[in-house]
């Protein structure tokens, strides 16, 4: 279980006023839960996700994972990045094995494991290719395989499909649902796409900006396994989406 | 700080596709151009009959004779030796200092101005001082080579290290990479193309440094031999040496370009 208690985070960029990225955030995430975080830009959703990964040390409060306090990058979580963050000079195989390599796994083992996850994300046959030879969607599959391969209980996804075109994004969402339902982990998925938030999440965490805080946690009571097309036609989906939009519109009226 | 090479290095003196079929014929761009120049040179030399412009046939014959008499070989050996040692020293020191400057803003602001000043200062200015300290030993000539070659390697390496893609560092950190691992596995590989470009430019400057240093001391090496012919106004020999040094420079440049393309094949 991930437990976020009274977490606030402020920072001062050079020559700027202090920014309050997070203000008094409390949240509990159960094991194997899929949580999506949505909110206007500047609401600190990425900061919150990074804090769980130990990539940001909040100025106040604490985050614990199964009772252990997060003080830096740890082996409980792996990150999927919006810009893919692939090594351009390394093959797909080496990219997927990179996390395993940093964790000190021997060569034969990590290649076997990397191949297994390359297969799982549907990239078999591309092991010897380089990132520049792949489309954006395929590159993000590599990023996903790399994060899955280290087999951490937690997966942190920072707008992973935000850089993809709409069709590719839609397709990747379906694939992700399928992969995750076959291999459950705790997922924190940051997005700015309302449909994505509802389609994927067991819970949608709605945040507001300046200062970044949690407005509401919305349960998405749609059964698993989810068939994306059926979900999109369902009443619950339309209802949740509409509710999210209403809440987000209120926020924009305040800030815009 | 000036970035002296483009991010995507284009080999100097290479015309046409920079990859794939690359032969000496292609890279010397045009045998016709060379042939025409030699012909003009020959005719001008024959017709004008100037003491400082011997016909090319005479120059080539002189060069041949220098080889037959075994005059040039020991000097060539001495030159290549100081080039090799000087470039190796520049490589090691340049990579280390450049990496440190790229990683640390403190080290960078301490050294930046000197490194840039030294890049544009003709290193031969320091030759008398080196001569006073090291005398006629190889160290004097090697030092001149280092002063010519090292600073461009430092600057390119530092620039490459500084330009590392931050998301990649972030990614490595998320998988628990230490600072040293990040340098080894992220920073240096991404600086690699600029570093290699720096090495190629450094190699060219090293050749210049080699000849200039030798000409200053005027005893040893190809430059030394040229200088001594120059003093006694033996123009066919001066031309022969100039021709030979150009050929050596082209061969070295070609060699370095081929190595560069092999090393950066992944980068395109």
XYZ file of C-alpha atoms in Angstrom:
524
model
C 0.000 0.000 0.000
C 1.150 3.480 -0.807
C 0.351 6.017 1.840
C 0.758 9.731 1.199
C 0.422 11.763 4.400
C 0.216 15.561 4.649
C 2.585 16.005 1.731
C 3.443 19.531 0.664
C 6.118 20.574 -1.727
C 7.449 24.013 -2.507
C 10.413 25.052 -4.549
C 11.985 28.243 -5.747
C 13.207 28.443 -9.303
C 16.076 30.846 -9.851
C 14.909 34.458 -9.705
C 11.264 33.500 -9.279
C 8.814 33.521 -6.444
C 8.298 30.393 -4.417
C 5.959 27.891 -6.049
C 3.714 25.651 -4.013
C 3.490 22.513 -6.134
C 1.654 20.401 -3.583
C -0.351 21.478 -0.586
C -1.323 19.077 2.142
C -1.961 16.042 -0.009
C -3.348 12.878 1.577
C -3.969 9.736 -0.420
C -3.931 5.998 0.058
C -3.472 3.609 -2.812
C -4.168 -0.096 -2.398
C -1.964 -2.796 -3.867
C -2.692 -3.573 -7.525
C -4.962 -0.576 -7.828
C -4.954 1.459 -11.026
C -5.102 5.129 -10.064
C -5.262 7.910 -12.604
C -4.457 11.500 -11.653
C -5.994 14.338 -13.618
C -6.043 18.078 -13.194
C -5.187 21.340 -14.916
C -1.551 21.968 -15.762
C 0.425 23.178 -12.781
C -1.646 21.153 -10.316
C 1.376 19.117 -9.246
C 0.141 15.768 -10.551
C 3.510 14.867 -11.999
C 5.270 16.121 -8.866
C 3.088 13.846 -6.757
C 3.868 10.873 -8.980
C 7.590 11.646 -8.901
C 7.490 11.965 -5.125
C 6.132 8.419 -4.888
C 9.071 7.304 -7.042
C 11.531 9.162 -4.807
C 12.596 11.434 -7.663
C 11.296 14.444 -5.727
C 11.706 14.814 -1.996
C 8.650 16.655 -0.661
C 9.416 19.530 1.680
C 6.759 18.402 4.174
C 4.908 15.225 5.044
C 5.852 11.685 4.196
C 5.192 8.950 1.698
C 5.427 5.334 2.765
C 5.262 2.164 0.717
C 4.229 -0.835 2.807
C 5.264 1.136 5.871
C 8.693 2.077 4.564
C 9.438 5.744 4.123
C 10.471 6.944 0.658
C 13.696 8.960 0.831
C 15.039 8.583 -2.730
C 14.742 6.467 -5.875
C 13.911 2.928 -4.796
C 13.325 -0.491 -6.277
C 9.597 -0.552 -5.513
C 8.647 1.583 -8.497
C 9.523 1.957 -12.173
C 8.691 4.995 -14.303
C 7.304 5.307 -17.832
C 8.157 8.752 -19.200
C 6.133 11.009 -21.439
C 9.067 11.589 -23.796
C 9.959 7.862 -23.760
C 13.535 8.591 -22.540
C 15.119 5.853 -24.640
C 18.853 5.583 -25.208
C 19.308 6.483 -28.902
C 22.585 4.586 -29.138
C 21.238 1.323 -27.733
C 19.164 -1.366 -29.429
C 15.592 -2.037 -28.324
C 16.832 -5.112 -26.466
C 19.488 -3.121 -24.594
C 16.998 -0.347 -23.842
C 14.543 -2.765 -22.286
C 17.363 -4.466 -20.368
C 18.752 -1.129 -19.138
C 16.865 -1.028 -15.850
C 17.808 -4.626 -15.137
C 21.420 -3.831 -15.936
C 21.448 -0.926 -13.481
C 20.083 -3.288 -10.864
C 23.062 -5.547 -11.443
C 21.389 -8.490 -13.152
C 23.747 -10.742 -15.153
C 23.769 -10.498 -18.929
C 22.099 -13.805 -19.831
C 19.327 -13.303 -17.281
C 18.530 -9.759 -18.258
C 18.444 -10.566 -21.968
C 16.024 -13.418 -21.315
C 13.846 -11.170 -19.182
C 13.992 -8.301 -21.669
C 12.954 -10.619 -24.493
C 10.024 -11.822 -22.436
C 8.732 -8.277 -21.926
C 9.460 -7.219 -25.494
C 7.146 -10.035 -26.487
C 4.532 -8.941 -23.977
C 4.334 -5.424 -25.439
C 4.161 -6.853 -28.953
C 7.605 -5.864 -30.218
C 9.030 -9.309 -31.009
C 11.302 -9.060 -34.016
C 12.374 -5.500 -33.196
C 15.060 -6.444 -30.647
C 17.954 -5.368 -32.858
C 16.354 -2.129 -34.053
C 17.213 1.291 -32.698
C 14.682 3.738 -31.222
C 14.904 6.123 -34.204
C 13.670 3.299 -36.448
C 10.438 2.969 -34.462
C 7.235 5.013 -34.448
C 6.222 6.973 -31.344
C 3.768 4.318 -30.240
C 6.376 1.616 -30.607
C 8.930 3.688 -28.747
C 6.578 4.002 -25.824
C 6.056 0.239 -25.868
C 9.812 0.018 -25.346
C 9.503 2.437 -22.422
C 6.686 0.342 -20.997
C 8.606 -2.917 -21.444
C 11.642 -1.393 -19.719
C 9.526 -0.385 -16.728
C 7.682 -3.720 -16.588
C 10.904 -5.720 -16.889
C 12.281 -4.655 -13.511
C 9.114 -6.226 -12.042
C 8.493 -3.606 -9.409
C 5.180 -3.745 -7.579
C 4.507 -0.133 -8.589
C 4.391 1.426 -12.040
C 4.510 5.214 -12.374
C 3.290 6.537 -15.689
C 3.771 10.221 -16.487
C 1.368 11.107 -19.318
C 2.830 8.155 -21.203
C 0.573 8.534 -24.243
C 0.508 12.335 -24.223
C 3.010 12.613 -27.056
C 1.146 10.199 -29.337
C -1.509 10.924 -31.936
C -5.085 10.142 -30.992
C -5.502 6.811 -32.759
C -2.192 5.500 -31.479
C -3.080 6.694 -27.993
C -6.412 4.905 -28.107
C -4.746 1.722 -29.261
C -2.081 1.949 -26.565
C -4.786 2.375 -23.913
C -6.393 -0.881 -24.994
C -3.055 -2.646 -24.967
C -2.223 -1.274 -21.539
C -5.539 -2.486 -20.113
C -4.836 -5.923 -21.517
C -1.255 -6.080 -20.275
C -2.177 -4.780 -16.850
C -5.144 -7.112 -16.408
C -2.797 -10.024 -17.172
C -0.024 -8.770 -14.867
C -1.411 -6.553 -12.143
C 0.730 -3.929 -10.453
C -0.088 -0.805 -8.560
C -0.263 1.936 -11.191
C -0.192 5.694 -10.776
C -1.069 7.115 -14.155
C -0.862 10.875 -14.725
C -2.976 12.216 -17.575
C -4.741 15.295 -18.854
C -7.228 13.260 -20.876
C -10.601 12.734 -19.125
C -11.621 9.714 -21.174
C -8.266 8.096 -20.544
C -8.573 8.754 -16.824
C -11.968 7.034 -16.599
C -11.249 4.244 -19.079
C -8.098 3.100 -17.298
C -8.568 3.947 -13.648
C -10.133 2.170 -10.712
C -9.935 5.568 -9.088
C -9.579 9.000 -10.591
C -7.761 11.518 -8.413
C -8.874 15.000 -9.331
C -6.394 17.727 -8.464
C -6.627 21.504 -8.604
C -3.890 24.022 -9.200
C -2.193 26.754 -7.192
C -1.670 25.314 -4.718
C -1.788 21.725 -5.984
C -4.168 19.756 -3.869
C -6.548 16.833 -4.166
C -10.119 17.972 -4.820
C -11.773 14.650 -4.934
C -11.156 10.941 -5.416
C -13.714 9.439 -7.781
C -14.334 5.701 -7.796
C -14.841 4.247 -11.233
C -17.051 1.262 -10.572
C -16.673 -0.466 -13.890
C -15.916 -4.170 -13.624
C -12.699 -5.827 -14.748
C -11.746 -7.143 -17.187
C -12.732 -4.084 -19.140
C -13.623 -4.160 -22.783
C -12.750 -0.611 -23.836
C -15.442 -0.343 -26.483
C -18.158 -1.614 -24.178
C -16.919 0.704 -21.452
C -17.131 3.714 -23.740
C -20.711 2.897 -24.621
C -21.710 2.421 -20.983
C -23.732 4.890 -18.963
C -21.256 4.916 -16.086
C -18.500 6.028 -18.418
C -20.523 8.915 -19.825
C -21.629 9.904 -16.360
C -18.102 9.912 -14.861
C -16.705 11.762 -17.817
C -19.369 14.409 -17.605
C -18.854 14.784 -13.886
C -15.090 15.163 -14.349
C -15.603 17.773 -17.010
C -17.990 19.732 -14.792
C -15.477 19.775 -11.958
C -12.588 20.672 -14.227
C -14.631 23.478 -15.796
C -15.256 24.959 -12.374
C -11.509 25.015 -11.800
C -10.823 26.681 -15.101
C -13.406 29.351 -14.345
C -11.535 30.143 -11.157
C -8.087 30.258 -12.709
C -8.629 31.304 -16.299
C 31.864 28.948 -24.710
C 32.176 28.233 -28.391
C 31.013 24.929 -29.694
C 33.538 24.366 -32.364
C 32.011 21.419 -34.152
C 28.430 20.856 -35.217
C 26.490 18.241 -33.286
C 26.423 16.126 -36.357
C 30.023 15.981 -37.474
C 30.709 16.193 -41.168
C 34.156 14.959 -42.018
C 36.356 17.738 -43.325
C 37.334 17.396 -46.946
C 34.705 14.826 -47.741
C 32.409 15.564 -50.632
C 29.454 13.419 -51.460
C 27.806 10.836 -49.229
C 29.516 10.766 -45.850
C 28.652 7.117 -45.378
C 28.767 3.896 -47.282
C 31.061 3.721 -50.279
C 33.870 6.028 -49.378
C 37.096 5.611 -51.208
C 40.231 7.589 -51.506
C 39.221 8.503 -55.055
C 35.939 9.933 -53.945
C 37.341 11.826 -50.980
C 40.121 13.522 -52.898
C 37.126 14.842 -54.813
C 38.654 15.157 -58.229
C 41.712 13.681 -59.821
C 41.120 15.988 -62.723
C 41.523 19.052 -60.563
C 44.773 17.781 -59.153
C 46.066 16.828 -62.576
C 45.228 20.263 -63.997
C 46.993 22.000 -61.126
C 50.111 19.875 -61.573
C 50.102 20.620 -65.287
C 49.865 24.385 -64.722
C 52.598 24.127 -62.132
C 54.815 22.192 -64.558
C 54.337 24.645 -67.428
C 54.737 27.692 -65.198
C 57.896 26.224 -63.742
C 59.364 25.436 -67.161
C 58.440 28.720 -68.786
C 59.056 31.175 -65.960
C 62.337 29.651 -64.909
C 62.140 31.177 -61.426
C 64.452 29.930 -58.732
C 61.585 29.649 -56.203
C 59.291 27.797 -58.591
C 60.904 24.610 -59.859
C 58.735 22.505 -62.209
C 56.739 19.785 -60.501
C 58.705 17.018 -62.220
C 61.868 18.337 -60.601
C 60.136 18.528 -57.225
C 58.899 14.957 -57.468
C 62.348 13.773 -58.588
C 63.863 15.593 -55.608
C 61.377 13.976 -53.245
C 62.163 10.590 -54.732
C 65.898 11.248 -54.279
C 65.359 12.205 -50.638
C 63.820 8.783 -50.118
C 66.438 6.926 -52.118
C 69.223 8.596 -50.148
C 67.426 7.739 -46.921
C 67.319 11.387 -45.845
C 63.621 11.645 -45.165
C 62.888 8.355 -43.375
C 64.440 9.023 -39.949
C 62.773 12.447 -39.893
C 59.430 10.944 -40.793
C 59.850 8.456 -37.962
C 60.711 11.206 -35.473
C 57.735 13.289 -36.612
C 55.224 10.490 -36.363
C 56.557 9.536 -32.942
C 56.083 13.027 -31.498
C 52.681 13.213 -33.202
C 51.642 9.909 -31.670
C 52.840 10.726 -28.148
C 51.553 14.312 -28.291
C 48.139 13.295 -29.555
C 47.819 10.507 -27.000
C 48.598 12.926 -24.164
C 46.092 15.438 -25.601
C 43.487 12.711 -25.833
C 43.786 11.518 -22.247
C 44.124 14.960 -20.647
C 41.529 16.481 -22.987
C 38.911 13.868 -22.235
C 39.422 14.043 -18.482
C 39.536 17.843 -18.228
C 36.686 18.231 -20.730
C 34.479 15.789 -18.852
C 35.152 17.540 -15.545
C 34.406 20.939 -17.091
C 31.187 19.587 -18.549
C 30.078 18.101 -15.244
C 31.018 20.909 -12.870
C 30.077 24.526 -13.366
C 32.747 25.467 -10.813
C 35.551 23.788 -12.739
C 34.098 25.144 -15.951
C 34.027 28.768 -14.849
C 37.557 28.393 -13.482
C 39.060 27.018 -16.701
C 36.757 28.164 -19.501
C 38.480 31.444 -20.288
C 41.960 29.899 -20.336
C 40.924 27.004 -22.502
C 39.277 29.316 -25.024
C 42.234 31.703 -24.972
C 44.601 28.811 -25.605
C 42.473 27.545 -28.449
C 42.992 30.739 -30.403
C 46.542 31.576 -29.325
C 49.184 30.212 -31.680
C 50.929 27.719 -29.433
C 54.246 28.465 -31.127
C 54.394 31.610 -28.980
C 55.347 29.303 -26.122
C 57.968 27.387 -28.070
C 60.937 29.466 -26.827
C 59.858 28.847 -23.258
C 59.430 25.126 -23.861
C 62.807 25.118 -25.574
C 64.377 26.834 -22.566
C 62.863 24.293 -20.197
C 63.201 21.037 -22.139
C 66.032 21.902 -24.540
C 66.463 19.823 -27.643
C 64.672 16.790 -26.227
C 61.564 15.227 -27.746
C 59.539 16.741 -24.934
C 59.739 20.196 -26.507
C 58.219 19.056 -29.802
C 55.684 16.822 -28.085
C 54.602 19.738 -25.898
C 53.952 21.892 -28.937
C 51.777 19.123 -30.400
C 49.841 18.945 -27.129
C 49.329 22.713 -27.025
C 47.906 22.587 -30.530
C 45.653 19.571 -30.123
C 44.463 19.444 -26.538
C 42.206 22.483 -26.215
C 39.796 21.660 -29.004
C 39.394 18.194 -27.484
C 38.665 19.762 -24.091
C 36.123 22.189 -25.514
C 34.233 19.629 -27.573
C 34.181 17.095 -24.761
C 32.893 19.669 -22.263
C 30.219 20.818 -24.694
C 29.112 17.256 -25.376
C 28.921 16.439 -21.683
C 26.972 19.617 -20.958
C 24.453 18.917 -23.726
C 23.260 15.653 -22.239
C 19.525 15.088 -22.509
C 18.054 15.690 -19.030
C 15.168 13.198 -19.396
C 17.743 10.451 -19.898
C 19.457 11.388 -16.633
C 16.068 11.414 -14.977
C 15.341 7.968 -16.362
C 18.669 6.580 -15.142
C 18.065 8.068 -11.702
C 14.630 6.441 -11.583
C 16.304 3.062 -12.024
C 18.696 3.885 -9.190
C 21.787 4.881 -11.178
C 24.604 6.444 -9.155
C 26.307 9.624 -10.364
C 29.227 7.612 -11.722
C 26.928 5.176 -13.515
C 25.085 8.102 -15.064
C 28.375 9.541 -16.334
C 29.460 6.204 -17.757
C 26.190 4.975 -19.210
C 24.352 8.199 -20.143
C 26.568 11.281 -20.259
C 29.618 9.965 -22.090
C 27.680 7.979 -24.702
C 25.518 10.982 -25.535
C 28.596 13.242 -25.705
C 30.285 10.723 -27.961
C 29.637 12.326 -31.383
C 30.968 15.697 -30.227
C 33.927 14.029 -28.536
C 34.805 12.145 -31.712
C 34.465 15.348 -33.745
C 36.840 17.006 -31.267
C 39.344 14.205 -31.726
C 39.266 14.611 -35.484
C 39.802 18.362 -35.271
C 42.462 17.725 -32.640
C 44.279 15.314 -34.954
C 44.445 17.962 -37.679
C 45.788 20.519 -35.254
C 48.285 17.988 -33.906
C 49.798 17.618 -37.380
C 50.166 21.396 -37.570
C 51.715 21.468 -34.128
C 54.132 18.733 -35.068
C 55.445 20.573 -38.137
C 55.472 24.006 -36.469
C 57.355 22.740 -33.451
C 59.914 21.034 -35.627
C 60.374 24.082 -37.814
C 61.020 26.184 -34.751
C 63.729 23.851 -33.472
C 64.875 23.274 -37.061
C 66.811 20.099 -36.455
C 64.571 17.102 -36.272
C 61.493 15.805 -38.037
C 59.867 16.725 -41.330
C 59.436 20.322 -40.204
C 63.075 20.499 -39.126
C 64.253 19.188 -42.456
C 62.041 21.673 -44.309
C 63.318 24.547 -42.214
C 66.945 23.675 -42.880
C 66.302 23.533 -46.639
C 64.507 26.827 -46.364
C 67.455 28.491 -44.682
C 69.781 27.427 -47.453
C 67.213 28.389 -50.115
C 67.062 24.888 -51.639
C 63.709 25.451 -53.292
C 63.196 22.074 -54.973
C 63.724 20.441 -51.563
C 61.404 22.949 -49.854
C 58.681 22.152 -52.382
C 59.359 18.434 -52.075
C 58.928 18.617 -48.300
C 55.769 20.701 -48.590
C 54.331 18.167 -51.014
C 55.266 15.279 -48.782
C 53.829 16.881 -45.630
C 50.566 17.544 -47.480
C 50.404 13.891 -48.498
C 51.051 12.803 -44.900
C 48.333 15.209 -43.669
C 45.795 13.869 -46.173
C 46.542 10.277 -45.196
C 46.165 11.071 -41.480
C 42.919 12.983 -42.083
C 41.527 10.118 -44.140
C 42.495 7.609 -41.487
C 40.843 9.645 -38.736
C 37.686 10.185 -40.820
C 37.347 6.476 -41.484
C 37.761 5.711 -37.775
C 35.258 8.450 -36.959
C 32.620 7.039 -39.269
C 33.140 3.544 -37.888
C 32.793 4.807 -34.321
C 29.685 6.899 -34.926
C 27.821 4.536 -37.229
C 24.925 4.284 -34.769
C 24.509 8.027 -34.701
C 22.400 9.289 -37.555
